[in-house]
Amino acid sequence: MSSFTLASVLRTLILLASITPGAPSPVAQSSSGRLESRTNVLPLTVNTIYQADVPTWHENLAVRANGQLLVTRMDGPILELIDPAATSKTPIIINNFGSAYAGCLGITELGSDIFYVVAAAPFGSDFVKTSGNSSVFKVDLNTFAADSNGVVVGNPIITKIADLPTAGFLNGMTTLNVDAGLVVIADSLNGTLYTLNVKTGTYNVTIDDAKMKALSTAITPLGINGVKIRNGCLYFSNTGNPIFSRIPISSTTGAATGSSSVVATVLQSDDFVFRADGTAWFSQNQIQCESVVKNGMTTLVAGNSYSTTLAGVTAGQFGRSKATANILYLTTNGGLAVPVNGSVIVPGKVAYIDTSSFA
Ligand SMILES: *[C@@H]1O[C@H](CO)[C@@H](O)[C@H](O)[C@H]1NC(C)=O
Ligand SMILES: *[C@@H]1O[C@H](CO)[C@@H](O)[C@H](O)[C@H]1NC(C)=O
Ligand SMILES: *[C@@H]1O[C@H](CO)[C@@H](O)[C@H](O)[C@H]1NC(C)=O
Ligand SMILES: *[C@@H]1O[C@H](CO)[C@@H](O)[C@H](O)[C@H]1NC(C)=O
């Protein structure tokens, strides 16, 4: 491609896909690159629930049945709880996994109020592990309680389930099979999928697919990132290759049962989540945007590359009650991965978007 690198082409696409400050309406970018105007009421409003200090990297989140948010941190191996409905939004520390770990990433529920969390071994700027093991911990919140001042009066039960010495950089995690105790975990560095049995602690790489790898030209060497199961398929985002893909998966082994296919083009995606209607909502950490894939078409719905509104948005989860089913809770790192305009870093936050107007 002559003197143009793919990275510079991607940067151009990012500029095209961004909402220019003051522009009346955003554009939708189809997987073929065609641009269309759209009449949804966009951008959607981003509402801050809690804002931390600089630097704080909120990495991922899960919603408890009671509506509280469990937030993993990447600037330290911390799991914290934030209650969007409480007067005080100050986080309660659920656990610090200790100095053997650099941070926490994926989180998924398997069993009522029992969550599994990825704790990452220390790693270098190339995301290669520098010591120890990455591990998965069980966090049982059935014994957890806090008083109205946020003081913990009942401790969670925390157990290490497995060390994964062969893993590169474990990232997104989701539940594959509740009865069998299976979760799947993205290894972003190796571009593979692990299946872990949380009852036995055994694990294997069960899918190794080309669409899970980063391109050699990517700004970070991270491929498969977010993972979700829907209609018998594993859906996965890829940070270092602008594709959103799926592959049929066995719910009893975690192995592929068919070949992979690309669903849509999504630039520099971190994690993503499905809304109940099947639309997929992507947190584009490295370009400060939230976009939606609907019928193979990608639409920017909040944030833009020049704005701190969603600086470093990492992951989203929808509420679980009828009232919050269209509320998308989001975590951000304030631009710690890629600063806004190359230099602006703001406090990481936990925020929400009411997505009801995006039909
Ligand atoms: C990594 O985990 C394996 C399996 O539990 C263990 O044998 C090994 O000692 C661990 N390595 C480090 C550096 O902690
Ligand atoms: C994953 O990547 C790391 C770092 O490059 C490497 O040391 C490790 O062997 C890889 N794991 C597997 C299962 O290939
Ligand atoms: C991983 O492979 C081993 C050996 O084939 C098998 O016994 C185990 O059940 C597998 N674990 C998972 C989680 O698939
Ligand atoms: C980023 O740069 C653009 C273009 O110069 C400017 O409009 C915008 O305000 C800047 N954003 C921040 C957060 O400084």
Short mmCIF file of C-alpha atoms and ligand atoms in Angstrom, two decimals:
data_model
loop_
_atom_site.label_atom_id
_atom_site.label_comp_id
_atom_site.label_asym_id
_atom_site.label_seq_id
_atom_site.Cartn_x
_atom_site.Cartn_y
_atom_site.Cartn_z
CA MET A 1 0.00 0.00 0.00
CA SER A 2 2.76 2.48 -1.08
CA SER A 3 3.99 4.66 1.76
CA PHE A 4 0.70 4.56 3.67
CA THR A 5 0.64 2.27 6.65
CA LEU A 6 -2.59 0.59 7.64
CA ALA A 7 -2.35 2.55 10.90
CA SER A 8 -2.49 5.85 9.02
CA VAL A 9 -5.45 4.61 6.97
CA LEU A 10 -7.19 3.63 10.20
CA ARG A 11 -6.48 7.04 11.66
CA THR A 12 -8.12 8.60 8.63
CA LEU A 13 -11.14 6.33 9.04
CA ILE A 14 -11.32 7.33 12.69
CA LEU A 15 -11.40 10.99 11.72
CA LEU A 16 -14.16 10.27 9.21
CA ALA A 17 -16.16 8.27 11.73
CA SER A 18 -15.86 10.87 14.48
CA ILE A 19 -18.45 13.47 15.30
CA THR A 20 -16.83 16.76 14.37
CA PRO A 21 -17.41 19.29 17.16
CA GLY A 22 -20.51 21.30 16.31
CA ALA A 23 -21.66 18.99 13.51
CA PRO A 24 -25.44 18.44 13.59
CA SER A 25 -25.60 14.69 13.25
CA PRO A 26 -23.18 11.80 13.28
CA VAL A 27 -22.62 9.35 10.50
CA ALA A 28 -23.01 5.62 10.35
CA GLN A 29 -20.22 3.63 8.81
CA SER A 30 -21.24 0.39 7.18
CA SER A 31 -18.94 -2.59 7.00
CA SER A 32 -18.30 -1.67 3.37
CA GLY A 33 -17.10 1.76 4.44
CA ARG A 34 -20.17 3.54 3.02
CA LEU A 35 -21.29 6.55 5.08
CA GLU A 36 -24.94 7.28 5.72
CA SER A 37 -26.67 9.93 7.76
CA ARG A 38 -28.92 8.64 10.50
CA THR A 39 -31.84 10.24 12.25
CA ASN A 40 -31.55 8.68 15.70
CA VAL A 41 -31.17 11.28 18.43
CA LEU A 42 -27.40 11.13 18.57
CA PRO A 43 -25.03 11.48 20.25
CA LEU A 44 -26.49 9.84 23.34
CA THR A 45 -25.91 11.74 26.60
CA VAL A 46 -23.15 10.43 28.86
CA ASN A 47 -23.97 10.80 32.58
CA THR A 48 -21.20 10.45 35.16
CA ILE A 49 -21.99 8.24 38.17
CA TYR A 50 -18.58 8.38 39.81
CA GLN A 51 -15.32 10.03 38.83
CA ALA A 52 -11.98 8.99 40.31
CA ASP A 53 -8.55 10.67 40.30
CA VAL A 54 -5.92 10.71 37.53
CA PRO A 55 -4.69 8.03 36.92
CA THR A 56 -7.54 5.54 37.44
CA TRP A 57 -8.18 2.75 34.95
CA HIS A 58 -11.65 1.25 35.31
CA GLU A 59 -11.38 -1.81 33.09
CA ASN A 60 -14.53 -3.87 33.17
CA LEU A 61 -17.76 -4.34 35.08
CA ALA A 62 -20.60 -6.66 36.00
CA VAL A 63 -24.06 -5.80 37.29
CA ARG A 64 -25.29 -7.59 40.42
CA ALA A 65 -28.92 -8.75 40.56
CA ASN A 66 -29.52 -5.91 43.06
CA GLY A 67 -28.33 -3.29 40.55
CA GLN A 68 -24.94 -2.55 42.13
CA LEU A 69 -21.89 -2.44 39.85
CA LEU A 70 -18.76 -4.53 40.33
CA VAL A 71 -15.88 -2.70 38.67
CA THR A 72 -12.44 -4.15 37.93
CA ARG A 73 -9.39 -1.87 37.93
CA MET A 74 -6.30 -2.15 35.76
CA ASP A 75 -4.21 0.44 37.61
CA GLY A 76 -4.11 -1.99 40.52
CA PRO A 77 -5.46 -5.50 41.23
CA ILE A 78 -8.66 -4.13 42.68
CA LEU A 79 -12.31 -5.13 42.51
CA GLU A 80 -14.68 -2.44 43.75
CA LEU A 81 -18.40 -1.91 44.15
CA ILE A 82 -20.31 1.20 43.10
CA ASP A 83 -24.01 1.59 43.77
CA PRO A 84 -25.66 3.84 41.15
CA ALA A 85 -28.75 4.12 43.38
CA ALA A 86 -26.93 5.11 46.61
CA THR A 87 -26.44 8.69 47.76
CA SER A 88 -22.71 8.07 48.15
CA LYS A 89 -21.12 6.85 44.95
CA THR A 90 -17.74 6.34 46.63
CA PRO A 91 -16.52 2.85 45.69
CA ILE A 92 -16.31 0.11 48.32
CA ILE A 93 -13.20 -2.04 47.87
CA ILE A 94 -14.34 -5.66 47.57
CA ASN A 95 -10.80 -7.01 47.27
CA ASN A 96 -7.21 -6.19 46.47
CA PHE A 97 -5.69 -9.32 44.94
CA GLY A 98 -2.17 -8.36 46.07
CA SER A 99 1.20 -7.42 44.64
CA ALA A 100 1.59 -10.63 42.62
CA TYR A 101 -0.92 -9.08 40.19
CA ALA A 102 -0.84 -5.92 38.10
CA GLY A 103 -4.55 -5.45 37.60
CA CYS A 104 -7.96 -7.02 37.12
CA LEU A 105 -9.75 -7.47 33.81
CA GLY A 106 -12.70 -9.65 32.78
CA ILE A 107 -15.51 -10.47 35.20
CA THR A 108 -18.49 -12.78 34.82
CA GLU A 109 -21.25 -14.21 37.04
CA LEU A 110 -21.81 -17.94 37.31
CA GLY A 111 -24.28 -18.85 40.05
CA SER A 112 -26.27 -16.30 42.00
CA ASP A 113 -24.02 -13.45 43.15
CA ILE A 114 -20.89 -15.52 42.50
CA PHE A 115 -18.45 -13.81 40.17
CA TYR A 116 -15.19 -14.85 38.53
CA VAL A 117 -12.45 -12.26 37.95
CA VAL A 118 -9.26 -12.28 35.87
CA ALA A 119 -6.19 -11.07 37.78
CA ALA A 120 -3.27 -10.28 35.47
CA ALA A 121 0.37 -11.04 36.18
CA PRO A 122 2.74 -8.04 35.94
CA PHE A 123 3.48 -7.25 32.27
CA GLY A 124 5.67 -4.95 30.19
CA SER A 125 4.77 -2.29 27.62
CA ASP A 126 4.52 -5.13 25.04
CA PHE A 127 1.90 -6.83 27.29
CA VAL A 128 4.25 -9.79 27.79
CA LYS A 129 4.22 -11.16 31.34
CA THR A 130 7.28 -10.22 33.40
CA SER A 131 6.68 -12.44 36.45
CA GLY A 132 4.21 -14.80 38.12
CA ASN A 133 0.97 -16.10 36.68
CA SER A 134 -2.31 -14.66 35.58
CA SER A 135 -5.11 -16.24 37.60
CA VAL A 136 -8.87 -16.49 37.90
CA PHE A 137 -10.50 -15.89 41.29
CA LYS A 138 -13.97 -16.71 42.57
CA VAL A 139 -15.66 -13.88 44.46
CA ASP A 140 -18.74 -15.07 46.34
CA LEU A 141 -20.79 -12.05 47.40
CA ASN A 142 -23.51 -14.01 49.20
CA THR A 143 -21.77 -13.29 52.51
CA PHE A 144 -20.96 -9.68 51.59
CA ALA A 145 -22.68 -6.79 53.30
CA ALA A 146 -21.96 -3.09 53.76
CA ASP A 147 -23.75 -0.58 55.99
CA SER A 148 -25.21 2.70 54.78
CA ASN A 149 -21.85 4.43 55.32
CA GLY A 150 -20.14 1.99 52.98
CA VAL A 151 -18.43 0.13 55.85
CA VAL A 152 -18.07 -3.58 55.06
CA VAL A 153 -19.89 -5.62 57.72
CA GLY A 154 -19.83 -9.00 55.93
CA ASN A 155 -16.84 -10.19 53.92
CA PRO A 156 -17.05 -11.84 50.49
CA ILE A 157 -15.43 -15.28 50.17
CA ILE A 158 -12.53 -15.13 47.72
CA THR A 159 -10.85 -18.26 46.35
CA LYS A 160 -8.23 -18.74 43.66
CA ILE A 161 -9.63 -21.10 41.01
CA ALA A 162 -6.64 -21.48 38.69
CA ASP A 163 -3.28 -20.13 37.66
CA LEU A 164 -2.84 -20.01 33.88
CA PRO A 165 0.96 -20.06 33.37
CA THR A 166 0.76 -20.40 29.57
CA ALA A 167 -1.59 -17.45 29.09
CA GLY A 168 -0.35 -14.29 27.41
CA PHE A 169 -2.66 -11.39 28.34
CA LEU A 170 -6.04 -12.56 29.62
CA ASN A 171 -8.78 -10.02 29.02
CA GLY A 172 -12.55 -10.39 28.48
CA MET A 173 -14.39 -13.28 30.13
CA THR A 174 -17.93 -14.62 29.89
CA THR A 175 -19.99 -17.56 31.08
CA LEU A 176 -20.33 -20.47 28.64
CA ASN A 177 -22.21 -23.11 30.67
CA VAL A 178 -23.53 -22.52 34.20
CA ASP A 179 -24.32 -26.18 34.98
CA ALA A 180 -20.96 -27.44 33.71
CA GLY A 181 -19.11 -24.53 35.37
CA LEU A 182 -17.47 -23.31 32.16
CA VAL A 183 -16.25 -19.80 31.41
CA VAL A 184 -14.35 -18.60 28.34
CA ILE A 185 -11.52 -16.06 28.48
CA ALA A 186 -9.90 -14.06 25.68
CA ASP A 187 -6.11 -14.20 25.52
CA SER A 188 -5.53 -10.91 23.72
CA LEU A 189 -1.78 -11.33 23.28
CA ASN A 190 -1.84 -14.85 21.87
CA GLY A 191 -5.10 -14.33 19.98
CA THR A 192 -6.77 -17.42 21.42
CA LEU A 193 -9.73 -18.44 23.58
CA TYR A 194 -9.35 -20.32 26.86
CA THR A 195 -12.11 -22.46 28.34
CA LEU A 196 -11.86 -22.84 32.13
CA ASN A 197 -13.85 -25.23 34.27
CA VAL A 198 -14.33 -23.27 37.51
CA LYS A 199 -15.39 -26.43 39.39
CA THR A 200 -12.15 -28.30 38.65
CA GLY A 201 -9.71 -25.51 37.74
CA THR A 202 -8.80 -27.26 34.48
CA TYR A 203 -8.43 -25.15 31.36
CA ASN A 204 -7.45 -25.43 27.70
CA VAL A 205 -7.04 -23.24 24.66
CA THR A 206 -10.20 -24.37 22.86
CA ILE A 207 -10.30 -21.92 19.92
CA ASP A 208 -7.32 -20.55 17.99
CA ASP A 209 -8.67 -18.59 15.03
CA ALA A 210 -7.02 -16.11 12.66
CA LYS A 211 -9.77 -13.53 13.36
CA MET A 212 -8.63 -13.47 17.01
CA LYS A 213 -5.13 -12.16 16.12
CA ALA A 214 -4.01 -8.54 16.03
CA LEU A 215 -2.66 -7.16 12.77
CA SER A 216 1.11 -6.64 12.86
CA THR A 217 0.45 -2.93 12.20
CA ALA A 218 -1.85 -2.48 15.24
CA ILE A 219 -0.89 0.21 17.77
CA THR A 220 -1.01 -2.45 20.52
CA PRO A 221 -0.36 -6.19 19.99
CA LEU A 222 -3.83 -7.11 21.32
CA GLY A 223 -6.33 -9.14 19.32
CA ILE A 224 -9.49 -10.78 20.72
CA ASN A 225 -10.73 -8.67 23.61
CA GLY A 226 -14.44 -8.82 24.53
CA VAL A 227 -16.26 -12.18 24.38
CA LYS A 228 -19.98 -12.94 24.60
CA ILE A 229 -22.10 -16.02 23.87
CA ARG A 230 -25.31 -15.60 21.87
CA ASN A 231 -27.44 -18.12 19.95
CA GLY A 232 -24.79 -20.84 20.07
CA CYS A 233 -22.01 -18.56 18.87
CA LEU A 234 -19.04 -16.92 20.50
CA TYR A 235 -18.96 -13.26 19.42
CA PHE A 236 -15.67 -11.44 19.89
CA SER A 237 -14.18 -8.01 19.37
CA ASN A 238 -10.59 -7.49 18.26
CA THR A 239 -8.57 -4.45 19.33
CA GLY A 240 -5.78 -4.81 16.79
CA ASN A 241 -7.87 -5.79 13.75
CA PRO A 242 -11.03 -3.74 13.04
CA ILE A 243 -13.39 -6.72 12.85
CA PHE A 244 -16.24 -7.97 15.02
CA SER A 245 -16.57 -11.72 14.46
CA ARG A 246 -18.43 -14.83 15.54
CA ILE A 247 -17.82 -18.55 15.58
CA PRO A 248 -20.18 -21.39 16.54
CA ILE A 249 -19.09 -22.87 19.90
CA SER A 250 -19.87 -26.05 21.82
CA SER A 251 -21.41 -25.25 25.21
CA THR A 252 -19.97 -28.45 26.67
CA THR A 253 -16.34 -28.19 25.50
CA GLY A 254 -15.74 -24.60 24.36
CA ALA A 255 -14.45 -25.91 21.02
CA ALA A 256 -15.52 -24.41 17.69
CA THR A 257 -18.32 -26.29 15.91
CA GLY A 258 -18.05 -24.38 12.62
CA SER A 259 -16.00 -21.70 10.94
CA SER A 260 -15.65 -18.05 11.94
CA SER A 261 -17.16 -15.12 10.05
CA VAL A 262 -16.92 -11.33 10.24
CA VAL A 263 -20.10 -9.57 11.44
CA ALA A 264 -19.04 -5.93 11.06
CA THR A 265 -16.18 -3.47 10.93
CA VAL A 266 -15.44 -1.91 14.33
CA LEU A 267 -12.35 0.22 14.84
CA GLN A 268 -10.10 -0.35 17.85
CA SER A 269 -12.66 -2.07 20.03
CA ASP A 270 -12.08 -2.86 23.66
CA ASP A 271 -14.98 -4.82 25.22
CA PHE A 272 -18.58 -4.90 23.93
CA VAL A 273 -21.99 -6.04 25.15
CA PHE A 274 -25.30 -7.05 23.59
CA ARG A 275 -28.52 -5.19 24.37
CA ALA A 276 -31.62 -7.43 24.69
CA ASP A 277 -32.62 -6.56 21.08
CA GLY A 278 -29.37 -8.03 19.71
CA THR A 279 -27.61 -4.74 18.96
CA ALA A 280 -23.96 -4.87 20.05
CA TRP A 281 -22.41 -1.90 21.91
CA PHE A 282 -18.65 -1.37 21.56
CA SER A 283 -16.31 0.56 23.84
CA GLN A 284 -13.51 1.95 21.66
CA ASN A 285 -10.95 2.76 24.33
CA GLN A 286 -8.21 3.92 21.93
CA ILE A 287 -10.49 6.35 20.04
CA GLN A 288 -12.73 7.53 22.93
CA CYS A 289 -15.94 6.37 21.23
CA GLU A 290 -18.96 4.15 21.84
CA SER A 291 -20.44 2.58 18.69
CA VAL A 292 -23.32 0.22 17.98
CA VAL A 293 -23.50 -2.62 15.47
CA LYS A 294 -26.97 -3.25 14.12
CA ASN A 295 -27.57 -5.41 11.03
CA GLY A 296 -23.87 -5.32 10.19
CA MET A 297 -23.83 -1.49 10.22
CA THR A 298 -21.65 0.39 12.73
CA THR A 299 -22.90 3.72 14.14
CA LEU A 300 -21.03 6.07 16.45
CA VAL A 301 -23.41 6.89 19.33
CA ALA A 302 -21.37 8.72 21.99
CA GLY A 303 -17.98 10.33 22.48
CA ASN A 304 -15.52 11.26 19.76
CA SER A 305 -11.78 11.23 19.26
CA TYR A 306 -11.34 14.90 20.22
CA SER A 307 -13.50 14.83 23.31
CA THR A 308 -12.98 13.74 26.91
CA THR A 309 -16.65 12.71 27.18
CA LEU A 310 -15.79 9.03 26.90
CA ALA A 311 -12.00 9.24 27.15
CA GLY A 312 -10.64 5.72 27.28
CA VAL A 313 -13.99 3.91 27.43
CA THR A 314 -13.21 0.28 28.22
CA ALA A 315 -16.42 -1.76 28.70
CA GLY A 316 -20.19 -1.63 29.11
CA GLN A 317 -22.99 -3.62 30.71
CA PHE A 318 -26.76 -3.13 30.57
CA GLY A 319 -28.89 -3.00 33.69
CA ARG A 320 -30.74 -6.17 34.69
CA SER A 321 -34.10 -4.78 35.86
CA LYS A 322 -36.97 -3.78 33.57
CA ALA A 323 -36.28 -0.12 34.43
CA THR A 324 -32.57 -0.34 33.58
CA ALA A 325 -32.66 -2.72 30.59
CA ASN A 326 -31.73 0.15 28.23
CA ILE A 327 -29.26 1.76 30.63
CA LEU A 328 -25.71 1.08 29.48
CA TYR A 329 -23.21 1.37 32.33
CA LEU A 330 -19.70 2.21 31.13
CA THR A 331 -16.19 2.16 32.57
CA THR A 332 -13.38 4.46 31.42
CA ASN A 333 -9.68 5.04 32.05
CA GLY A 334 -9.69 8.75 31.15
CA GLY A 335 -7.40 8.27 28.15
CA LEU A 336 -4.54 6.42 29.87
CA ALA A 337 -4.12 4.05 26.91
CA VAL A 338 -4.31 6.71 24.19
CA PRO A 339 -4.70 10.29 25.48
CA VAL A 340 -7.27 12.55 23.80
CA ASN A 341 -5.52 14.62 21.09
CA GLY A 342 -2.31 12.81 22.07
CA SER A 343 -1.91 14.47 25.48
CA VAL A 344 -5.14 14.98 27.44
CA ILE A 345 -5.82 12.52 30.29
CA VAL A 346 -8.82 13.00 32.59
CA PRO A 347 -10.11 11.09 35.64
CA GLY A 348 -11.41 7.62 34.86
CA LYS A 349 -15.12 7.32 35.50
CA VAL A 350 -18.11 5.05 35.76
CA ALA A 351 -20.95 6.49 33.71
CA TYR A 352 -24.21 5.58 32.07
CA ILE A 353 -26.03 6.18 28.80
CA ASP A 354 -29.78 5.81 28.41
CA THR A 355 -29.90 4.00 25.06
CA SER A 356 -33.71 4.01 24.73
CA SER A 357 -33.68 6.55 21.88
CA PHE A 358 -31.45 4.34 19.73
CA ALA A 359 -33.93 2.03 18.05
C1 LIG B 1 2.32 -20.57 38.25
O1 LIG B 1 1.31 -21.50 38.50
C2 LIG B 1 1.75 -22.84 38.50
C3 LIG B 1 0.51 -23.70 38.64
O2 LIG B 1 -0.24 -23.35 39.76
C4 LIG B 1 2.74 -23.03 39.63
O3 LIG B 1 3.24 -24.35 39.60
C5 LIG B 1 3.91 -22.06 39.46
O4 LIG B 1 4.77 -22.14 40.58
C6 LIG B 1 3.38 -20.65 39.34
N1 LIG B 1 4.48 -19.76 39.00
C7 LIG B 1 4.73 -18.64 39.66
C8 LIG B 1 5.90 -17.85 39.16
O5 LIG B 1 4.05 -18.25 40.59
C1 LIG B 2 1.36 -16.67 24.70
O1 LIG B 2 2.26 -15.59 24.47
C2 LIG B 2 3.34 -15.54 25.38
C3 LIG B 2 4.11 -14.27 25.11
O2 LIG B 2 4.47 -14.15 23.76
C4 LIG B 2 4.18 -16.79 25.19
O3 LIG B 2 5.25 -16.79 26.12
C5 LIG B 2 3.31 -18.02 25.44
O4 LIG B 2 4.04 -19.20 25.19
C6 LIG B 2 2.09 -17.99 24.56
N1 LIG B 2 1.21 -19.07 24.97
C7 LIG B 2 0.85 -20.04 24.17
C8 LIG B 2 -0.09 -21.06 24.75
O5 LIG B 2 1.22 -20.11 23.02
C1 LIG B 3 -8.87 -29.73 28.94
O1 LIG B 3 -8.26 -30.87 28.38
C2 LIG B 3 -8.12 -31.96 29.30
C3 LIG B 3 -7.29 -33.02 28.64
O2 LIG B 3 -7.77 -33.28 27.35
C4 LIG B 3 -9.51 -32.43 29.72
O3 LIG B 3 -9.42 -33.47 30.64
C5 LIG B 3 -10.24 -31.25 30.37
O4 LIG B 3 -11.57 -31.62 30.66
C6 LIG B 3 -10.25 -30.04 29.46
N1 LIG B 3 -10.75 -28.91 30.23
C7 LIG B 3 -11.66 -28.09 29.78
C8 LIG B 3 -12.04 -26.96 30.66
O5 LIG B 3 -12.14 -28.20 28.68
C1 LIG B 4 -8.75 18.32 20.58
O1 LIG B 4 -8.40 19.04 19.42
C2 LIG B 4 -9.54 19.61 18.73
C3 LIG B 4 -9.05 20.19 17.42
O2 LIG B 4 -8.01 21.09 17.68
C4 LIG B 4 -10.21 20.61 19.64
O3 LIG B 4 -11.37 21.13 19.02
C5 LIG B 4 -10.62 19.91 20.93
O4 LIG B 4 -11.16 20.86 21.86
C6 LIG B 4 -9.43 19.23 21.59
N1 LIG B 4 -9.91 18.44 22.70
C7 LIG B 4 -9.41 18.54 23.93
C8 LIG B 4 -10.02 17.65 24.98
O5 LIG B 4 -8.53 19.31 24.25
#
